[in-house]
Every structure is written in C-alpha cells, then in structure tokens.
Tab-separated table of C-alpha atoms in Angstrom:
chain	number	residue	atom	x	y	z
A	156	MET	CA	-0.013	-0.015	-0.001
A	157	VAL	CA	2.838	2.351	0.908
A	158	GLU	CA	4.747	1.484	-2.300
A	159	LEU	CA	1.607	2.147	-4.403
A	160	ARG	CA	1.162	5.532	-2.721
A	161	THR	CA	4.817	6.382	-3.336
A	162	VAL	CA	4.515	5.410	-7.024
A	163	ARG	CA	1.407	7.568	-7.405
A	164	ARG	CA	3.062	10.529	-5.740
A	165	PHE	CA	6.112	10.151	-8.002
A	166	ALA	CA	3.910	9.866	-11.089
A	167	TRP	CA	2.003	12.986	-10.063
A	168	LYS	CA	5.234	14.944	-9.640
A	169	VAL	CA	6.527	13.768	-13.013
A	170	GLY	CA	3.259	14.752	-14.707
A	171	PHE	CA	3.171	18.111	-12.918
A	172	HIS	CA	6.728	19.050	-13.907
A	173	ALA	CA	6.182	17.780	-17.478
A	174	SER	CA	3.142	20.050	-17.746
A	175	LEU	CA	5.208	22.957	-16.479
A	176	LEU	CA	7.860	22.298	-19.107
A	177	VAL	CA	5.241	22.202	-21.862
A	178	LEU	CA	3.787	25.481	-20.605
A	179	LEU	CA	7.219	27.037	-20.371
A	180	ALA	CA	8.049	25.972	-23.932
A	181	ALA	CA	4.779	27.501	-25.175
A	182	VAL	CA	5.652	30.814	-23.504
A	183	VAL	CA	9.352	30.925	-24.448
A	184	PHE	CA	9.089	29.710	-28.062
A	185	PRO	CA	7.594	32.931	-29.499
A	186	PHE	CA	10.437	34.931	-27.997
A	187	TYR	CA	12.979	32.450	-29.328
A	188	TRP	CA	11.377	32.647	-32.795
A	189	MET	CA	11.455	36.451	-32.692
A	190	VAL	CA	15.191	36.397	-31.919
A	191	LYS	CA	15.833	33.649	-34.486
A	192	THR	CA	13.942	35.499	-37.229
A	193	SER	CA	15.705	38.747	-36.349
A	194	MET	CA	19.021	37.030	-37.119
A	195	ASP	CA	17.879	35.754	-40.516
A	196	THR	CA	17.614	37.690	-43.763
A	197	GLY	CA	16.162	37.315	-47.243
A	198	ALA	CA	15.033	33.881	-48.393
A	199	GLY	CA	16.049	32.367	-45.068
A	200	LEU	CA	12.937	33.816	-43.453
A	201	PHE	CA	10.707	31.423	-45.395
A	202	ALA	CA	13.130	28.520	-45.918
A	203	TYR	CA	11.879	24.992	-45.301
A	204	PRO	CA	13.007	23.276	-43.219
A	205	PRO	CA	13.678	26.437	-41.171
A	206	ARG	CA	17.118	27.206	-39.788
A	207	PHE	CA	17.003	27.333	-36.003
A	208	LEU	CA	20.236	29.228	-35.393
A	209	PRO	CA	20.990	31.743	-38.167
A	210	LEU	CA	23.648	34.384	-37.583
A	211	ASP	CA	22.510	37.253	-39.874
A	212	GLY	CA	20.255	40.257	-39.367
A	213	TYR	CA	21.414	42.637	-36.634
A	214	THR	CA	24.281	44.171	-38.548
A	215	GLU	CA	21.949	44.947	-41.441
A	216	VAL	CA	19.339	46.719	-39.317
A	217	VAL	CA	21.976	48.741	-37.423
A	218	LYS	CA	23.679	49.853	-40.658
A	219	GLN	CA	20.515	50.656	-42.619
A	220	THR	CA	18.368	52.311	-39.943
A	221	ALA	CA	18.714	54.739	-37.020
A	222	VAL	CA	17.809	52.109	-34.468
A	223	GLY	CA	20.456	53.387	-32.044
A	224	ARG	CA	18.945	56.890	-32.162
A	225	TRP	CA	15.437	55.518	-31.628
A	226	LEU	CA	16.648	53.503	-28.671
A	227	TRP	CA	18.241	56.566	-27.114
A	228	ASN	CA	15.093	58.631	-27.694
A	229	SER	CA	12.947	55.989	-26.062
A	230	LEU	CA	15.274	55.913	-23.063
A	231	ILE	CA	15.138	59.719	-22.683
A	232	VAL	CA	11.329	59.848	-22.987
A	233	ALA	CA	10.599	56.859	-20.718
A	234	THR	CA	13.088	57.949	-18.043
A	235	GLY	CA	12.045	61.578	-18.085
A	236	SER	CA	8.289	60.804	-17.897
A	237	THR	CA	8.904	58.280	-15.116
A	238	VAL	CA	10.899	60.739	-12.980
A	239	LEU	CA	8.310	63.465	-13.451
A	240	ALA	CA	5.385	61.138	-12.707
A	241	LEU	CA	7.028	59.737	-9.583
A	242	VAL	CA	7.936	63.171	-8.165
A	243	ALA	CA	4.513	64.667	-8.798
A	244	GLY	CA	2.554	61.429	-8.137
A	245	VAL	CA	4.258	60.655	-4.814
A	246	SER	CA	3.559	64.158	-3.575
A	247	GLY	CA	-0.080	64.038	-4.660
A	248	ALA	CA	-0.615	60.524	-3.336
A	249	TYR	CA	0.847	61.496	0.045
A	250	GLY	CA	-1.502	64.447	0.256
A	251	LEU	CA	-4.524	62.267	-0.539
A	252	SER	CA	-3.422	59.593	1.909
A	253	ARG	CA	-2.349	61.582	4.968
A	254	PHE	CA	-4.118	64.969	5.077
A	255	ARG	CA	-7.731	66.012	5.583
A	256	TYR	CA	-9.011	69.046	3.729
A	257	ARG	CA	-12.179	70.242	1.976
A	258	GLY	CA	-12.584	68.813	-1.506
A	259	LYS	CA	-10.267	65.830	-0.943
A	260	GLY	CA	-12.852	63.321	-2.125
A	261	THR	CA	-13.700	65.442	-5.178
A	262	LEU	CA	-10.019	65.727	-6.073
A	263	ALA	CA	-9.548	61.945	-5.788
A	264	LEU	CA	-12.599	61.411	-7.970
A	265	VAL	CA	-11.299	63.842	-10.631
A	266	VAL	CA	-7.933	62.018	-10.706
A	267	LEU	CA	-9.708	58.685	-11.094
A	268	THR	CA	-11.967	60.058	-13.837
A	269	THR	CA	-9.040	61.287	-15.893
A	270	GLN	CA	-7.683	57.760	-15.885
A	271	MET	CA	-11.026	56.396	-17.150
A	272	MET	CA	-10.865	58.621	-20.237
A	273	PRO	CA	-9.402	56.960	-23.351
A	274	PRO	CA	-5.987	58.459	-24.250
A	275	LEU	CA	-7.161	59.000	-27.847
A	276	VAL	CA	-9.718	61.533	-26.593
A	277	LEU	CA	-6.913	63.609	-24.993
A	278	ILE	CA	-4.280	63.425	-27.764
A	279	ILE	CA	-5.765	66.167	-29.988
A	280	PRO	CA	-6.349	68.699	-27.157
A	281	ILE	CA	-2.834	68.080	-25.800
A	282	TYR	CA	-1.383	68.376	-29.303
A	283	THR	CA	-3.150	71.715	-29.786
A	284	ILE	CA	-1.789	73.024	-26.491
A	285	PHE	CA	1.747	71.812	-27.365
A	286	ILE	CA	1.642	73.641	-30.687
A	287	GLY	CA	0.949	76.865	-28.805
A	288	LEU	CA	3.804	76.126	-26.379
A	289	GLY	CA	6.236	75.112	-29.130
A	290	LEU	CA	6.520	71.553	-27.788
A	291	ASN	CA	5.375	69.693	-30.867
A	292	ASP	CA	8.061	67.656	-32.649
A	293	THR	CA	10.196	67.555	-29.476
A	294	LEU	CA	11.166	64.755	-27.104
A	295	LEU	CA	10.245	67.000	-24.214
A	296	GLY	CA	6.687	67.161	-25.547
A	297	VAL	CA	6.470	63.369	-25.800
A	298	ALA	CA	7.849	62.993	-22.248
A	299	LEU	CA	5.351	65.538	-20.885
A	300	GLY	CA	2.489	63.765	-22.673
A	301	ASN	CA	3.480	60.415	-21.210
A	302	PHE	CA	3.814	62.090	-17.826
A	303	ALA	CA	0.239	63.389	-18.088
A	304	PHE	CA	-1.084	59.952	-18.977
A	305	SER	CA	0.870	58.186	-16.192
A	306	LEU	CA	0.292	60.629	-13.362
A	307	PRO	CA	-3.200	59.414	-12.287
A	308	VAL	CA	-2.034	55.791	-12.196
A	309	VAL	CA	1.049	56.685	-10.121
A	310	MET	CA	-1.078	58.668	-7.682
A	311	TRP	CA	-3.521	55.849	-7.100
A	312	MET	CA	-0.863	53.180	-6.816
A	313	MET	CA	1.194	55.161	-4.354
A	314	LYS	CA	-1.874	56.211	-2.367
A	315	ALA	CA	-2.683	52.543	-1.789
A	316	ILE	CA	0.882	51.948	-0.653
A	317	PHE	CA	0.901	54.946	1.718
A	318	ASP	CA	-2.444	53.830	3.152
A	319	SER	CA	-0.867	50.477	4.063
A	320	ILE	CA	1.854	52.184	6.179
A	321	PRO	CA	0.826	52.803	9.829
A	322	ILE	CA	0.483	56.526	10.423
A	323	GLU	CA	1.817	56.086	13.974
A	324	ILE	CA	5.335	55.915	12.551
A	325	GLU	CA	4.968	59.370	11.079
A	326	GLU	CA	3.254	60.734	14.176
A	327	ALA	CA	6.258	59.637	16.250
A	328	ALA	CA	8.510	61.530	13.860
A	329	ARG	CA	6.278	64.621	14.193
A	330	VAL	CA	6.611	64.461	17.962
A	331	ASP	CA	10.396	64.553	17.505
A	332	GLY	CA	9.953	67.762	15.520
A	333	ALA	CA	10.325	66.465	11.956
A	334	SER	CA	8.517	68.366	9.177
A	335	TRP	CA	6.171	66.657	6.735
A	336	PRO	CA	8.596	66.874	3.781
A	337	TYR	CA	11.363	65.350	5.973
A	338	ILE	CA	8.979	62.576	7.081
A	339	LEU	CA	8.002	61.793	3.505
A	340	VAL	CA	11.594	61.589	2.221
A	341	HIS	CA	13.356	59.991	5.226
A	342	VAL	CA	10.658	57.951	6.943
A	343	THR	CA	7.785	57.005	4.611
A	344	LEU	CA	9.512	56.543	1.262
A	345	PRO	CA	12.162	54.074	2.597
A	346	ILE	CA	9.321	51.930	3.925
A	347	ALA	CA	7.411	52.306	0.629
A	348	LEU	CA	10.516	51.577	-1.492
A	349	PRO	CA	9.285	48.244	-2.947
A	350	GLY	CA	6.003	49.841	-4.006
A	351	LEU	CA	7.816	52.872	-5.369
A	352	VAL	CA	10.046	50.627	-7.512
A	353	ALA	CA	7.059	48.656	-8.799
A	354	THR	CA	5.261	51.879	-9.683
A	355	GLY	CA	8.368	53.221	-11.382
A	356	ILE	CA	8.775	50.116	-13.518
A	357	PHE	CA	5.121	50.208	-14.486
A	358	THR	CA	5.409	53.888	-15.478
A	359	PHE	CA	8.687	53.301	-17.361
A	360	LEU	CA	7.152	50.453	-19.392
A	361	ASN	CA	4.163	52.654	-20.271
A	362	GLY	CA	6.493	55.381	-21.539
A	363	TRP	CA	8.671	52.824	-23.353
A	364	ASP	CA	5.744	51.148	-25.180
A	365	GLU	CA	3.651	54.257	-25.934
A	366	PHE	CA	3.021	54.722	-29.698
A	367	MET	CA	-0.017	56.809	-30.581
A	368	PHE	CA	0.930	60.049	-28.831
A	369	ALA	CA	4.549	59.869	-29.970
A	370	ARG	CA	3.438	59.284	-33.524
A	371	THR	CA	1.152	62.325	-33.338
A	372	ILE	CA	3.591	64.719	-31.702
A	373	VAL	CA	6.818	63.879	-33.491
A	374	SER	CA	7.282	64.247	-37.246
A	375	SER	CA	11.080	64.328	-37.614
A	376	ALA	CA	12.634	60.919	-38.181
A	377	ASP	CA	15.639	61.697	-35.960
A	378	LYS	CA	13.235	62.222	-33.013
A	379	TRP	CA	11.268	59.015	-33.402
A	380	VAL	CA	11.070	56.711	-30.408
A	381	GLY	CA	11.345	52.970	-30.736
A	382	THR	CA	7.672	52.177	-31.287
A	383	VAL	CA	7.396	54.751	-34.086
A	384	GLY	CA	10.642	53.477	-35.641
A	385	LEU	CA	9.346	49.892	-35.620
A	386	ALA	CA	6.159	50.974	-37.350
A	387	SER	CA	8.221	52.623	-40.117
A	388	PHE	CA	9.428	49.191	-41.309
A	389	ILE	CA	5.908	48.339	-42.511
A	390	GLY	CA	5.664	49.405	-46.175
A	391	ALA	CA	2.806	49.520	-48.620
A	392	TYR	CA	4.141	46.596	-50.657
A	393	VAL	CA	7.092	45.121	-48.775
A	394	THR	CA	7.589	44.542	-45.049
A	395	ALA	CA	11.143	43.809	-43.807
A	396	TRP	CA	10.247	41.211	-41.209
A	397	ASP	CA	13.869	40.431	-40.414
A	398	GLN	CA	14.573	44.097	-39.632
A	399	ILE	CA	11.368	44.506	-37.658
A	400	LEU	CA	12.149	41.531	-35.432
A	401	ALA	CA	15.845	42.478	-35.084
A	402	ALA	CA	14.850	45.970	-33.937
A	403	ALA	CA	12.085	44.575	-31.741
A	404	THR	CA	14.604	42.252	-30.025
A	405	ILE	CA	16.989	45.176	-29.443
A	406	PHE	CA	14.138	47.243	-27.911
A	407	THR	CA	13.143	44.335	-25.672
A	408	PHE	CA	16.496	44.202	-23.856
A	409	PRO	CA	16.410	47.464	-21.797
A	410	PRO	CA	13.109	46.681	-20.026
A	411	VAL	CA	14.225	43.083	-19.430
A	412	VAL	CA	17.529	44.248	-17.925
A	413	LEU	CA	15.732	46.829	-15.796
A	414	PHE	CA	13.332	44.193	-14.486
A	415	LEU	CA	16.157	41.741	-13.669
A	416	LEU	CA	17.979	44.434	-11.691
A	417	VAL	CA	15.008	45.355	-9.528
A	418	GLN	CA	12.828	42.235	-9.663
A	419	LYS	CA	13.178	41.724	-5.874
A	420	HIS	CA	11.649	45.115	-5.108
A	421	PHE	CA	9.116	44.755	-7.936
A	422	ILE	CA	7.724	41.469	-6.613
A	423	ALA	CA	7.563	42.844	-3.085
A	424	GLY	CA	5.904	46.002	-4.310
A	425	LEU	CA	3.075	44.154	-6.081
A	426	GLY	CA	1.441	43.380	-2.770
A	427	ALA	CA	2.645	46.415	-0.862
A	428	GLY	CA	-0.763	48.113	-0.877
A	429	ALA	CA	-2.837	44.953	-0.567
A	430	VAL	CA	-2.960	44.888	3.265
A	431	LYS	CA	-3.613	47.955	5.333
A	432	GLY	CA	-2.028	48.367	8.704
C-alpha cells in the first residue's frame, strides 16, 4: 500500500513538472522565434526546413536604420516621464493619503476620472496646446504627454501603498519635531521603496511602449522613439520582417535588464498596498 502511494506521488510529480515544461516551452518559443527571425535575412525567413540558429540580421538593421537613435530617444522619454510622474505622483498621493481638507474626495474622484478617459480623446487637445507652447516635434513634448497619462495611475498606486503604512510611525517623527517633507523623504519613502520601484517600472514600461501620442507629436525621423521606428518598417508593398524583429529584439532588452535588476523590489511591491495596517 505504501509503495503504491509512493509510485502515485512520483507519477503525479513527473506529470506536474512535465506540464510545467510544456507550458514554459509554449511561453518561451515565441520569444525564441522572434530572436531567431531577427538574425535571418532574405530567403532564409521562409526557408523549409527552417534554420533554427541563423547568424545574420542585426548588422543589417543597425547599418541601414537609425535604431540606435530611436533606442536613445525612447530611453530619454521613458526615463524623463517616469521621474516626473514619480515626483508629482508621490507628492499628490501622500496628500490624498495623509491629510484631511475640503474637496479631498472630489479631487480623488477627478484624478480617477481622468484615468477612465481613453488616451485617444486627449491626444488632440494636448497636441493643440503643445503647438501653442512650441513643444510639438520635441522629445520634451512626448515625455510631458506620457507624464500626463501616467500621473493618475502613479497617484492611485502610491496612495494605496501609503495607506498600508501605519500613520503612527509618522506621528512619532512629528513628535520629535520632523517636518512633513522630511517625514516623507526619510521615513515614509524608505518603507514604501518596494511599491515605489514597482510603480516606477510600471510607469517606465508605459512610456517605453507608448506609440499613438509619440506618432502624433513627433514628425522628424531623428526624433522618433522605438515604437514609431518599428512601425516605419511596414511598407505599402514590402515589409522587412527580419529588420522589424531584429529591432524589436533590441528594444526588448532594456526593459528586461531593468526588471532583472530590480525584480526583488518589484515582486515585493506588487502586494505592498494589498494589506492595510
């Protein structure tokens, strides 16, 4: 009886791990095929049987396109919008979480309502304003637009995180004579660091992946971000799939590296605002 139970347990573990391997293969294979296709060129893209480890592609896309410039522009826009959104969003979220004042509920509702509006509805008004300010066709304009779209999300994410931190910690600091800005920077934010990192990564990825607003604001090719540059590979009659996937693979690396560097804080921050107290 004991041996039969042991055999069944072993069989269950084998089946469970085999299922995980199949699921892992299904998830990883599209990324592998993207990288593989990005290395291939010409007739090799549709060769049968397919080559599973070609060594062509990246040199061609780097030489023939401004992929390095697009990558740098994306980094500037995503980093700039993330920094702005975190600075403004943390301040606003702290005010909503810790202070009582008239109109607080209305302000929170307005912030939430702006997030409910489709970004396409806001692109044309923002574009009109940017023309008047001279911010159209500039990376600063793209960064400010992404900042405007990300700010409500940052405020609500950080508010939930601040709500989960006991206020008694800050009250003790107030008794010792600390000011509210000092408490926010030196007491609250270190505790909320995992949630702050998770919010920052979320905001960075939004800025990195944004396409529609960047395509509307920027017209000069040397100011394209990565998403706009990738779209330029699609032609009316011919689409360079090898170059698209090579460029897509290049643009995938910075977010992946960023996530690997801060994954510990990101995973901890996912549940930072889930439990209050």
